[in-house]
Coordinates of C-alpha atoms and ligand atoms in Angstrom, one line a residue:
X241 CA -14.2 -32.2 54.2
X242 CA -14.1 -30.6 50.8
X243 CA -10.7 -30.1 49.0
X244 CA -10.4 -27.4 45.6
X245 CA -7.2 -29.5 44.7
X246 CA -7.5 -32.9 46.0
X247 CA -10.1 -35.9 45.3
X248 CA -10.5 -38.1 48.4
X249 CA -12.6 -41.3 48.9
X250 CA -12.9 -43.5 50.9
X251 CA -13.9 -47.3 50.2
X252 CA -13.4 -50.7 51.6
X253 CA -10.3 -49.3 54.5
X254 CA -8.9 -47.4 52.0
X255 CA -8.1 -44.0 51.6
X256 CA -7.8 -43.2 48.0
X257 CA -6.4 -39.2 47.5
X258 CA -5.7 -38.0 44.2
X259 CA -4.2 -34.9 43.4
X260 CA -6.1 -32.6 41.3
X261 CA -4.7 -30.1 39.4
X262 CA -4.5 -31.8 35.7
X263 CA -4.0 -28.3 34.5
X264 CA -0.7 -27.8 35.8
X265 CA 0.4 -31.3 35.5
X266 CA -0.6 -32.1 39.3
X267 CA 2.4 -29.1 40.1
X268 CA 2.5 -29.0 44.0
X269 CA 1.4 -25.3 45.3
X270 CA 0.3 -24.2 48.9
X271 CA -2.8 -24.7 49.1
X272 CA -2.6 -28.5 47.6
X273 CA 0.1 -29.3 50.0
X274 CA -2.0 -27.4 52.6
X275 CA -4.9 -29.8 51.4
X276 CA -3.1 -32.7 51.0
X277 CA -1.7 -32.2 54.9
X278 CA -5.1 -32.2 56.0
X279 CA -6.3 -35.3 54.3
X280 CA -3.6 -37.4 55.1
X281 CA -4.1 -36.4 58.7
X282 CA -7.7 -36.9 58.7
X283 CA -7.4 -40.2 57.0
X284 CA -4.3 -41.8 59.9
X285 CA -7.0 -40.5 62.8
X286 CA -9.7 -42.3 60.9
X287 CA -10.2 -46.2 62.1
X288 CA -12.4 -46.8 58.8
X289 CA -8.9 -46.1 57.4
X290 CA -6.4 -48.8 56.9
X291 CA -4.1 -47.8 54.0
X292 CA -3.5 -44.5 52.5
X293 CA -3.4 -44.1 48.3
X294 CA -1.7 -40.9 47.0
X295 CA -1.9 -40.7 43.2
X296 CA -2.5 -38.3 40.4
X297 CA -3.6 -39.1 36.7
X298 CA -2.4 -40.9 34.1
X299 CA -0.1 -38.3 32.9
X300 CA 1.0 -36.9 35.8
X301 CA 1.9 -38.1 39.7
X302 CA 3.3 -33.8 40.1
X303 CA 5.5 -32.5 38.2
X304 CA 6.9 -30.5 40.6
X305 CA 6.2 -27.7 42.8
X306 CA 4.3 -24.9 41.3
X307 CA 7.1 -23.4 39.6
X308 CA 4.6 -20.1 38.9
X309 CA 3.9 -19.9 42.5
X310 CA 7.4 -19.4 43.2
X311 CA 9.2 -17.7 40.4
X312 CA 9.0 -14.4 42.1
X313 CA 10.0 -15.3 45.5
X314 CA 13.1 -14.2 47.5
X315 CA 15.1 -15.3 50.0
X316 CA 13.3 -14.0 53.4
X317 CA 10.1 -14.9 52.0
X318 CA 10.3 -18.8 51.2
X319 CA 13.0 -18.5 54.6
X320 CA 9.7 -17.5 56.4
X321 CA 7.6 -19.3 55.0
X322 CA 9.2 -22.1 55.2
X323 CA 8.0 -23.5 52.1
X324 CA 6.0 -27.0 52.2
X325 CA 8.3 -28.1 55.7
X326 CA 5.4 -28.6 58.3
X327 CA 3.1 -30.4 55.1
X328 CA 5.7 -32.7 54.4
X329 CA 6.7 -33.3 58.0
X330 CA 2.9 -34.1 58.5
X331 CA 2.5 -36.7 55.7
X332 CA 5.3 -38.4 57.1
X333 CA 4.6 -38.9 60.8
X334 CA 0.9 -40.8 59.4
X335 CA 0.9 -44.1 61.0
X336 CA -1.0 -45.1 58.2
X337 CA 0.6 -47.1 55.7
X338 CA 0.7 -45.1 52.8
X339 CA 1.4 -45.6 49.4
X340 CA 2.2 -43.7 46.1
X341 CA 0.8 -44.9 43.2
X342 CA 2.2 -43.0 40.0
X343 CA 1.9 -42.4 36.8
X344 CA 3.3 -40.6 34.0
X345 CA 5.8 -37.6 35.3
X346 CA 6.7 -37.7 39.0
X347 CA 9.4 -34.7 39.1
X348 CA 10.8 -32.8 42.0
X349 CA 8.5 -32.0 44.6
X350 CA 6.6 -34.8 42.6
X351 CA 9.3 -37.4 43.0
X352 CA 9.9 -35.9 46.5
X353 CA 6.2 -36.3 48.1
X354 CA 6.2 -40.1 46.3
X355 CA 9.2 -40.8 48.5
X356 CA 7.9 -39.5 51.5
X357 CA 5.4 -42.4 51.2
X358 CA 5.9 -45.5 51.9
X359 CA 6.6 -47.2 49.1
X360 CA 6.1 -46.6 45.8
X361 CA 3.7 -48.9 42.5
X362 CA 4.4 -47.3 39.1
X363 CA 2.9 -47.6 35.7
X364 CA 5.0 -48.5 33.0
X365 CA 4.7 -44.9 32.0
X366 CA 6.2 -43.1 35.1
X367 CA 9.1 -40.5 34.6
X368 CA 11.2 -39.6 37.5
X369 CA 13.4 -37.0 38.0
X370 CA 14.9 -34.4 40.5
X371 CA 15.3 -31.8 37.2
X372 CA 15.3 -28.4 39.9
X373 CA 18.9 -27.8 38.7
X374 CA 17.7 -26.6 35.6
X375 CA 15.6 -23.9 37.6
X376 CA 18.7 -22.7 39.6
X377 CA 17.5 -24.5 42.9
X378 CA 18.3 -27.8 44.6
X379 CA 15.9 -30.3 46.0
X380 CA 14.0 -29.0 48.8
X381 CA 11.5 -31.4 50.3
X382 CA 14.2 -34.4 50.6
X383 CA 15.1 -35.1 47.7
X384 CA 19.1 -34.8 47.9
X385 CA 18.4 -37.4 50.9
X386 CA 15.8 -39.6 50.4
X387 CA 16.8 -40.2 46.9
X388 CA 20.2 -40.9 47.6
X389 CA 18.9 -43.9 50.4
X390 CA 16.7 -45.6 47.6
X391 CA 19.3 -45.6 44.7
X392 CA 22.8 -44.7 46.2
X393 CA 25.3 -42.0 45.8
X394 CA 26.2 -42.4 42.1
X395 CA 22.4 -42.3 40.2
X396 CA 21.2 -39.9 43.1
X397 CA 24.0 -37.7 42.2
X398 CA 23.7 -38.4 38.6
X399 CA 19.9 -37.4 38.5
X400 CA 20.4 -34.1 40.7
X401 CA 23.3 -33.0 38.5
X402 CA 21.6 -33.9 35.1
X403 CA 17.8 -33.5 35.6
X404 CA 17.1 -36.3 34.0
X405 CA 14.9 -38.6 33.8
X406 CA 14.4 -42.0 34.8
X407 CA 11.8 -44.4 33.5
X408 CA 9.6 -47.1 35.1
X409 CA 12.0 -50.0 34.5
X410 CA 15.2 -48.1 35.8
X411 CA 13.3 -46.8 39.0
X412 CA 12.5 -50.6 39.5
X413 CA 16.2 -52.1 39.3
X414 CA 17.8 -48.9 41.3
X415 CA 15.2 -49.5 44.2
X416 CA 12.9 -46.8 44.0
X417 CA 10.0 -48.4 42.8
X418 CA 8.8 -51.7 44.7
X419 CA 6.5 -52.6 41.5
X420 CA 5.9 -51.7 37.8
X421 CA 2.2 -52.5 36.4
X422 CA 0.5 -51.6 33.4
X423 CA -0.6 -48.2 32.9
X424 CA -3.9 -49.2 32.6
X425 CA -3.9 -51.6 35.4
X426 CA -1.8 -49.5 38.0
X427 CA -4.7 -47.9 40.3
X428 CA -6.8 -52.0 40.2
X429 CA -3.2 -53.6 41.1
X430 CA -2.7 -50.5 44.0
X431 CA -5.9 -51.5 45.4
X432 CA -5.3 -55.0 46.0
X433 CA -2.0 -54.1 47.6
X434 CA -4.1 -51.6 49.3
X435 CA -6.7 -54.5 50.3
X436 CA -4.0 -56.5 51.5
X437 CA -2.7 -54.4 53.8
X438 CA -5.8 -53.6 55.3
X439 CA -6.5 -56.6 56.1
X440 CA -3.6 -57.0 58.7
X441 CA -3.2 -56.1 62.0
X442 CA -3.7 -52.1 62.6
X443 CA -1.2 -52.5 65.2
X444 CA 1.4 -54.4 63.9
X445 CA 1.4 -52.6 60.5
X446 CA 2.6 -49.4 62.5
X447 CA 5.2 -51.4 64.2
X448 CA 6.7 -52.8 60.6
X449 CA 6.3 -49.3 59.5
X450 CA 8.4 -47.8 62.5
X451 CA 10.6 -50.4 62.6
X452 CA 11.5 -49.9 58.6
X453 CA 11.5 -46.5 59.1
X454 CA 13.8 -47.0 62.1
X455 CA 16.7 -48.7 59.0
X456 CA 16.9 -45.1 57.3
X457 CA 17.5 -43.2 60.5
X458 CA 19.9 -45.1 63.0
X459 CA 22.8 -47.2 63.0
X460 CA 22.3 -51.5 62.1
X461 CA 23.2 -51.9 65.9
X462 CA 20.0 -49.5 67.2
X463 CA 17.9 -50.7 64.4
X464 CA 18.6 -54.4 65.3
X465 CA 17.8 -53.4 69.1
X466 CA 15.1 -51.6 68.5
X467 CA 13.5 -54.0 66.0
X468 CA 13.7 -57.0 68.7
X469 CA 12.4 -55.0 71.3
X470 CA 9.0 -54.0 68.9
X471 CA 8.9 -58.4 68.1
X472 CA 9.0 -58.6 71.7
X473 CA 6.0 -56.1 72.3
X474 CA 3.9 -57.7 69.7
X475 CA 3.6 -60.6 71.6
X476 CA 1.9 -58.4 74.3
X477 CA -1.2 -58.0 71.7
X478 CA -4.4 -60.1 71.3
X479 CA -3.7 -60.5 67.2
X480 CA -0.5 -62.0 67.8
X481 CA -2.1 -64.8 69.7
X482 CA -4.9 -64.7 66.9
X483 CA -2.3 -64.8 64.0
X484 CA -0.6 -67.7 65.5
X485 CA -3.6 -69.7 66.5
X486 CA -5.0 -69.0 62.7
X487 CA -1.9 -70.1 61.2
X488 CA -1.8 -73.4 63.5
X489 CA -5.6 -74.2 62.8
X490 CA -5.2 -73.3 59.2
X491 CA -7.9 -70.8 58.8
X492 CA -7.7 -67.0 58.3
X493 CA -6.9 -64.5 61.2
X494 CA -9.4 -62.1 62.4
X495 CA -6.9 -59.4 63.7
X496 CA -9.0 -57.4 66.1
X497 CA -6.3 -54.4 66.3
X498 CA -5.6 -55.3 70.2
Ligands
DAK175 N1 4.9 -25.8 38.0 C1 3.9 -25.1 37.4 N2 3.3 -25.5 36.3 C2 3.7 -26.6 35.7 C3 4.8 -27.4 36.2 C4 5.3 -27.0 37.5 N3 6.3 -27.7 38.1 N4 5.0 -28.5 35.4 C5 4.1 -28.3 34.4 N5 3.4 -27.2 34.5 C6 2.3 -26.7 33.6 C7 2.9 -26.0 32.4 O1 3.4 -24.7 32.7 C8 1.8 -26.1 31.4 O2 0.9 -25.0 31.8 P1 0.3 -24.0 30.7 O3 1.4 -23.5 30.0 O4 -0.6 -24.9 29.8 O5 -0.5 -23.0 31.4 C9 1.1 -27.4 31.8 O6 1.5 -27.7 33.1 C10 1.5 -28.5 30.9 O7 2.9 -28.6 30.9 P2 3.7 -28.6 29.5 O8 3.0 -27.9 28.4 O9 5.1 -28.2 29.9 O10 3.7 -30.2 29.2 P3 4.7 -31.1 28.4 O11 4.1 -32.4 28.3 O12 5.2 -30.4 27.2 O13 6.0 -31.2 29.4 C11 7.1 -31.6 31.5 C12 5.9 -31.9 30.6 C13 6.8 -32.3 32.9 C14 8.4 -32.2 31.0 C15 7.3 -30.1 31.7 O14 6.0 -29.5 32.0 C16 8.3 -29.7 32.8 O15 9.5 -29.8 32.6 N6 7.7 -29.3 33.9 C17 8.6 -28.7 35.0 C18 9.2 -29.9 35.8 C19 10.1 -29.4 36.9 O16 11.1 -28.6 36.6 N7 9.8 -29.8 38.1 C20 10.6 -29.3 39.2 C21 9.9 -28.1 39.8 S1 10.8 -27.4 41.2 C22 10.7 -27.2 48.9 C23 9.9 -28.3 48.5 C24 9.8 -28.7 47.2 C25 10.5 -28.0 46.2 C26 11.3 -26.9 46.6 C27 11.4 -26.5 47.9 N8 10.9 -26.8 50.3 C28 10.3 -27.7 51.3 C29 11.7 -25.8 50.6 C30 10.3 -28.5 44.9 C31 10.8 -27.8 43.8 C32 10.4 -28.3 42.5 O17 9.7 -29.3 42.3

């Protein structure tokens, strides 16, 4: 499929997308979360894919939603329209592993999609921020929540309230950011993770993902339950008796996705 906004390939499992608007600083309108909805979709129903890539360039992840696009807006209309809900909604129920890899400024609906991912590899160069204060709006797409589950109360609060910005390193030691690489290196080093990934079993990369996923929504008690019962089910799948037969003949697995 052909995307105006977006740049998709894909290449050894892996779904590379990168946003495409370097104009606007990657700024997140309609039609590239429309876009962006419909690649991430198409890539979790594809079984050449593996492992999902968002990024941007190297001076921008998105900085934001399009603030032009919705300057003039009122009150019934982003009510109706419900602005960026179901796109977001869809990027998160992927299967897919997917991971943001960013660059330069990742701002508000910038900071917001990279936390929808999976986890998140930086460049030393990466800005965060949740700055929609200074527009007269809160966060929208998550970011009052998610943010506040990576870093806790106190910086979450801290960045809403200021709009400021946090670099590479800090995003690191808060929790946000899983790994900091080289600007230059960032897209090679996501790859290999990519790779790595990919190379597991299909099947039990969706249970870790669901069962992770599982720690932000429920209680430690349902978690705990529900993360047994997914260990138990694995060992209803052909690759768990693979994975275990590999390890005990010392050679590498051949996951089948069964
Ligand atoms: N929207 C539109 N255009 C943007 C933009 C944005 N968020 N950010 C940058 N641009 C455009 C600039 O207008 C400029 O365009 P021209 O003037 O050249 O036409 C171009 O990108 C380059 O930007 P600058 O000239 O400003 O570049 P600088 O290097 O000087 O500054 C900057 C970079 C990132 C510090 C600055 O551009 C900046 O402060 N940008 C705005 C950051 C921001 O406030 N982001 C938050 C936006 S509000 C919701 C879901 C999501 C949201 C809301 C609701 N629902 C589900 C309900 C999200 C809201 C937001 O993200």
């Amino acid at each position: 499929m052909a995307y105006e906004t977006l740049i998709v390939e894909i290449e050894d499992y892996t779904c590379l997308i990168r946003l495409n608007r370097p104009d606007a600083l990657n700024a997140l309108n309609a039609q590239l979360m429309t876009e962006l909805a419909q690649a991430v979709t198409a890539a979790d129903r594809n079984d050449k894919v593996r492992c999902i890539v968002i990024t941007g360039n190297e001076k921008a992840f998105a900085a934001g939603a399009d603030v032009k696009e919705m300057a003039s807006k009122g009150f019934t209309e982003v009510f109706f329209d419900n602005l960026f809900g179901p796109e977001a909604e869809a990027i998160s129920r992927a299967r897919t592993p997917i991971i943001a890899a960013v660059s330069g400024y990742c701002l508000g609906g910038g900071c917001e999609l990279a936390m929808i991912c999976d986890f998140i590899l930086a460049a030393d160069s990466a800005k965060f921020g949740q700055p929609e204060i200074n527009l007269g709006i809160c966060a929208g797409m998550g970011g009052t929540q998610r943010l506040t589950r990576f870093v806790g109360k106190s910086k979450s609060m801290d960045m809403h309230l200021t709009g400021r910005f946090m670099d590479a390193a800090e995003a690191e030691r808060a929790g946000l950011v899983s790994r900091v690489f080289p600007a230059k290196s960032l897209m090679e080093e996501t790859l290999k993770v990519a790779a790595k990934i990919a190379e597991k079993s299909m099947i039990t990369a969706m249970i870790v993902k669901e069962a992770v996923n599982r720690a932000q929504e429920t209680t430690l008690a349902e978690g705990l339950l529900f993360e047994r019962r997914m260990f138990h089910a694995s060992f209803a799948t052909e690759d768990q008796k693979e994975g275990m037969a590999a390890f005990l003949e010392k050679r590498q697995p051949q996951f089948r996705d069964r």
